[in-house]
mmCIF file of C-alpha atoms in Angstrom:
data_model
loop_
_atom_site.group_PDB
_atom_site.id
_atom_site.type_symbol
_atom_site.label_atom_id
_atom_site.label_comp_id
_atom_site.label_asym_id
_atom_site.label_seq_id
_atom_site.Cartn_x
_atom_site.Cartn_y
_atom_site.Cartn_z
ATOM 1 C CA SER A 290 -30.014 17.836 13.145
ATOM 2 C CA TYR A 291 -29.903 20.823 10.843
ATOM 3 C CA LYS A 292 -33.688 21.193 10.593
ATOM 4 C CA SER A 293 -34.156 21.108 14.366
ATOM 5 C CA VAL A 294 -31.621 23.904 14.787
ATOM 6 C CA GLN A 295 -33.335 25.940 12.052
ATOM 7 C CA SER A 296 -36.798 25.541 13.577
ATOM 8 C CA GLY A 297 -35.631 26.273 17.119
ATOM 9 C CA LEU A 298 -36.425 22.793 18.446
ATOM 10 C CA LYS A 299 -34.179 21.359 21.096
ATOM 11 C CA PRO A 300 -32.358 18.130 20.192
ATOM 12 C CA THR A 301 -33.890 15.000 21.662
ATOM 13 C CA CYS A 302 -30.558 13.291 22.292
ATOM 14 C CA THR A 303 -28.672 14.509 25.311
ATOM 15 C CA ARG A 304 -25.703 13.062 27.136
ATOM 16 C CA GLU A 305 -28.001 11.765 29.875
ATOM 17 C CA SER A 306 -30.035 9.730 27.374
ATOM 18 C CA PHE A 307 -27.057 7.423 26.679
ATOM 19 C CA ALA A 308 -25.833 4.599 28.848
ATOM 20 C CA LYS A 309 -22.324 4.733 30.324
ATOM 21 C CA HIS A 310 -20.967 2.040 27.975
ATOM 22 C CA GLU A 311 -22.424 3.890 24.957
ATOM 23 C CA ILE A 312 -20.748 7.143 26.002
ATOM 24 C CA ASP A 313 -17.451 5.294 26.471
ATOM 25 C CA LYS A 314 -17.752 3.752 22.998
ATOM 26 C CA ILE A 315 -18.526 7.133 21.396
ATOM 27 C CA GLU A 316 -15.556 8.752 23.158
ATOM 28 C CA GLU A 317 -13.340 5.867 22.012
ATOM 29 C CA VAL A 318 -14.434 6.362 18.384
ATOM 30 C CA ILE A 319 -13.815 10.115 18.606
ATOM 31 C CA LYS A 320 -10.363 9.517 20.118
ATOM 32 C CA LYS A 321 -9.486 7.032 17.360
ATOM 33 C CA HIS A 322 -10.684 9.533 14.723
ATOM 34 C CA ASN A 323 -8.502 12.295 16.191
ATOM 35 C CA GLU A 324 -5.469 9.955 16.169
ATOM 36 C CA LEU A 325 -6.095 9.093 12.502
ATOM 37 C CA VAL A 326 -6.456 12.773 11.600
ATOM 38 C CA GLN A 327 -3.143 13.506 13.356
ATOM 39 C CA LEU A 328 -1.406 10.652 11.512
ATOM 40 C CA GLU A 329 -2.787 11.861 8.171
ATOM 41 C CA GLU A 330 -1.649 15.432 8.832
ATOM 42 C CA GLU A 331 1.850 14.169 9.654
ATOM 43 C CA ARG A 332 1.904 11.979 6.514
ATOM 44 C CA ILE A 333 0.977 14.932 4.313
ATOM 45 C CA GLY A 334 3.483 17.061 6.237
ATOM 46 C CA LYS A 335 6.255 14.602 5.328
ATOM 47 C CA LEU A 336 5.244 14.845 1.661
ATOM 48 C CA MET A 337 5.276 18.637 1.806
ATOM 49 C CA GLU A 338 8.636 18.713 3.603
ATOM 50 C CA ARG A 339 10.135 16.460 0.929
ATOM 51 C CA PHE A 340 8.669 18.746 -1.744
ATOM 52 C CA GLU A 341 10.073 21.893 -0.107
ATOM 53 C CA ASN A 342 13.530 20.307 0.155
ATOM 54 C CA MET A 343 13.365 19.333 -3.510
ATOM 55 C CA LYS A 344 12.734 22.907 -4.665
ATOM 56 C CA CYS A 345 16.400 23.862 -4.275
ATOM 57 C CA SER A 346 17.631 24.235 -7.819
ATOM 58 C CA GLN A 347 21.152 24.761 -9.115
ATOM 59 C CA GLY A 348 20.653 25.839 -12.733
ATOM 60 C CA ASP A 349 18.594 28.563 -14.333
ATOM 61 C CA GLY A 350 16.327 26.240 -16.318
ATOM 62 C CA TYR A 351 17.059 27.972 -19.619
ATOM 63 C CA LYS A 352 20.737 27.593 -20.560
ATOM 64 C CA THR A 353 21.449 24.942 -17.923
ATOM 65 C CA CYS A 354 19.462 22.130 -16.338
ATOM 66 C CA LEU A 355 17.304 23.278 -13.458
ATOM 67 C CA PHE A 356 18.597 20.559 -11.123
ATOM 68 C CA CYS A 357 22.036 19.251 -12.093
ATOM 69 C CA ASN A 358 23.287 22.460 -13.779
ATOM 70 C CA ALA A 359 24.308 20.584 -16.954
ATOM 71 C CA SER A 360 24.752 23.050 -19.790
ATOM 72 C CA PHE A 361 22.743 22.583 -22.967
ATOM 73 C CA GLY A 362 24.255 22.659 -26.426
ATOM 74 C CA PHE A 363 24.964 20.810 -29.653
ATOM 75 C CA LEU A 364 27.411 18.291 -28.168
ATOM 76 C CA LYS A 365 26.122 18.658 -24.631
ATOM 77 C CA ALA A 366 22.900 17.700 -22.884
ATOM 78 C CA LYS A 367 19.617 18.038 -24.774
ATOM 79 C CA PRO A 368 17.049 20.312 -23.123
ATOM 80 C CA PHE A 369 13.545 19.013 -22.391
ATOM 81 C CA ARG A 370 10.865 21.573 -21.528
ATOM 82 C CA CYS A 371 8.677 20.852 -18.499
ATOM 83 C CA HIS A 372 4.999 20.781 -19.438
ATOM 84 C CA MET A 373 3.940 22.631 -16.257
ATOM 85 C CA CYS A 374 6.628 25.197 -15.364
ATOM 86 C CA GLN A 375 8.145 25.605 -18.871
ATOM 87 C CA ARG A 376 11.715 25.283 -17.532
ATOM 88 C CA ASN A 377 14.375 23.138 -19.215
ATOM 89 C CA VAL A 378 15.766 19.952 -17.693
ATOM 90 C CA CYS A 379 18.208 17.359 -18.988
ATOM 91 C CA SER A 380 17.386 13.738 -19.795
ATOM 92 C CA LYS A 381 18.539 12.564 -16.347
ATOM 93 C CA CYS A 382 16.300 14.993 -14.468
ATOM 94 C CA LYS A 383 13.113 14.676 -16.534
ATOM 95 C CA VAL A 384 10.060 12.587 -15.666
ATOM 96 C CA GLU A 385 7.911 11.231 -18.492
ATOM 97 C CA THR A 386 4.184 10.724 -18.079
ATOM 98 C CA GLU A 387 1.652 8.960 -20.301
ATOM 99 C CA LYS A 388 3.893 6.309 -21.820
ATOM 100 C CA ARG A 389 1.298 5.232 -24.375
ATOM 101 C CA GLN A 390 2.272 4.903 -28.025
ATOM 102 C CA ILE A 391 -0.625 6.984 -29.335
ATOM 103 C CA VAL A 392 -0.062 10.070 -27.184
ATOM 104 C CA LEU A 393 3.270 11.868 -26.960
ATOM 105 C CA PRO A 394 4.578 11.701 -23.398
ATOM 106 C CA LYS A 395 4.350 14.841 -21.310
ATOM 107 C CA ILE A 396 7.703 15.714 -19.820
ATOM 108 C CA LEU A 397 7.849 17.145 -16.326
ATOM 109 C CA CYS A 398 10.693 18.280 -14.117
ATOM 110 C CA ARG A 399 11.119 16.520 -10.778
ATOM 111 C CA VAL A 400 9.529 19.364 -8.785
ATOM 112 C CA CYS A 401 6.374 19.459 -10.917
ATOM 113 C CA SER A 402 6.189 15.668 -10.869
ATOM 114 C CA GLU A 403 6.466 15.624 -7.075
ATOM 115 C CA TYR A 404 3.793 18.318 -6.832
ATOM 116 C CA ARG A 405 1.453 16.133 -8.909
ATOM 117 C CA GLU A 406 2.218 13.186 -6.633
ATOM 118 C CA ILE A 407 1.330 15.266 -3.583
ATOM 119 C CA TRP A 408 -2.012 16.136 -5.169
ATOM 120 C CA LYS A 409 -2.634 12.440 -5.786
ATOM 121 C CA LYS A 410 -1.450 11.081 -2.435
ATOM 122 C CA SER A 411 -3.141 13.736 -0.299
ATOM 123 C CA ASN A 412 -6.491 13.599 -2.139
ATOM 124 C CA ALA A 413 -6.117 17.290 -2.937
ATOM 125 C CA TRP A 414 -7.538 16.555 -6.395
ATOM 126 C CA PHE A 415 -10.851 15.764 -4.684
ATOM 127 C CA PHE A 416 -10.899 18.725 -2.292
ATOM 128 C CA HIS A 417 -9.348 21.167 -4.820
ATOM 129 C CA ALA A 418 -6.771 22.214 -2.226
ATOM 130 C CA ILE A 419 -3.954 20.666 -0.240
ATOM 131 C CA PRO A 420 -5.366 19.602 3.135
ATOM 132 C CA LYS A 421 -4.124 20.834 6.478
ATOM 133 C CA TYR A 422 -0.789 19.331 7.393
ATOM 134 C CA VAL A 423 1.767 19.310 10.200
ATOM 135 C CA ILE A 424 5.457 18.840 9.531
ATOM 136 C CA PRO A 425 6.561 16.234 12.086
ATOM 137 C CA PRO A 426 9.431 17.204 14.373
ATOM 138 C CA LYS A 427 12.827 15.876 13.415
ATOM 139 C CA LEU A 428 14.277 13.367 15.813
ATOM 140 C CA PRO A 429 17.919 13.900 16.770
ATOM 141 C CA LYS A 430 20.219 11.400 15.120
ATOM 142 C CA GLN A 431 21.992 9.153 17.567
ATOM 143 C CA LEU A 432 25.212 7.392 16.782
ATOM 144 C CA PRO A 433 25.002 3.623 17.123
ATOM 145 C CA LYS A 434 26.857 2.324 20.138
ATOM 146 C CA LEU A 435 29.262 -0.509 19.531
ATOM 147 C CA LYS A 436 29.216 -3.313 22.057
ATOM 148 C CA ASN A 437 32.360 -4.052 24.072
ATOM 149 C CA SER A 438 34.262 -1.099 22.659
ATOM 150 C CA PRO A 439 33.944 2.001 24.811
ATOM 151 C CA VAL A 440 34.771 5.191 23.039
ATOM 152 C CA GLN A 441 37.307 7.240 24.923
ATOM 153 C CA LYS A 442 38.142 10.766 23.982
ATOM 154 C CA LYS A 443 41.840 11.464 24.087
ATOM 155 C CA PRO A 444 42.991 15.026 24.533
ATOM 156 C CA ILE A 445 44.698 16.498 21.516
ATOM 157 C CA GLU A 446 48.397 16.898 22.175
ATOM 158 C CA ARG A 447 49.869 20.042 20.756
ATOM 159 C CA PRO A 448 53.558 20.227 19.991
ATOM 160 C CA ASN A 449 55.616 22.526 22.128
ATOM 161 C CA LYS A 450 56.595 25.811 20.578
ATOM 162 C CA VAL A 451 60.112 25.785 19.282
ATOM 163 C CA ASN A 452 62.115 28.846 20.172
ATOM 164 C CA SER A 453 64.557 30.231 17.666
ATOM 165 C CA GLU A 454 67.096 30.508 20.520
ATOM 166 C CA SER A 455 67.237 26.734 20.990
ATOM 167 C CA PHE A 456 69.004 26.198 17.648
#
């Protein structure tokens, strides 16, 4: 314990003081914990990867929509200002929060909304920081194989060159 380390006392529990089945059980619990930590890091990594891919914007966020590049104007799309980043988005790309009648809804862009979701889903709101994460490796996409229809590659036949002398 902490007090025994502070006072210089040696811990009373050593590996030899446990039975074999107890050591096996402890190692099993530690292994299970490490697997759960790895799964959680990959889950948060997937959220962060999705967020990073979403950041690609097309418009400037002032005269055009940040995401779909729709231009704003009198007879065009109406701009809505994001509550967090202060950029403009159109009605298709906005996300409304707090849909109560008493309070006016806060409008967010999709990126800011996704960032809030990451804070909720990763428990970052509790730890005041986004936890450690690992972006899982991408698996190569394999084409589905059709049964009873082998795919054969045929060489591309190129037409013979026509000489001007042959006419």
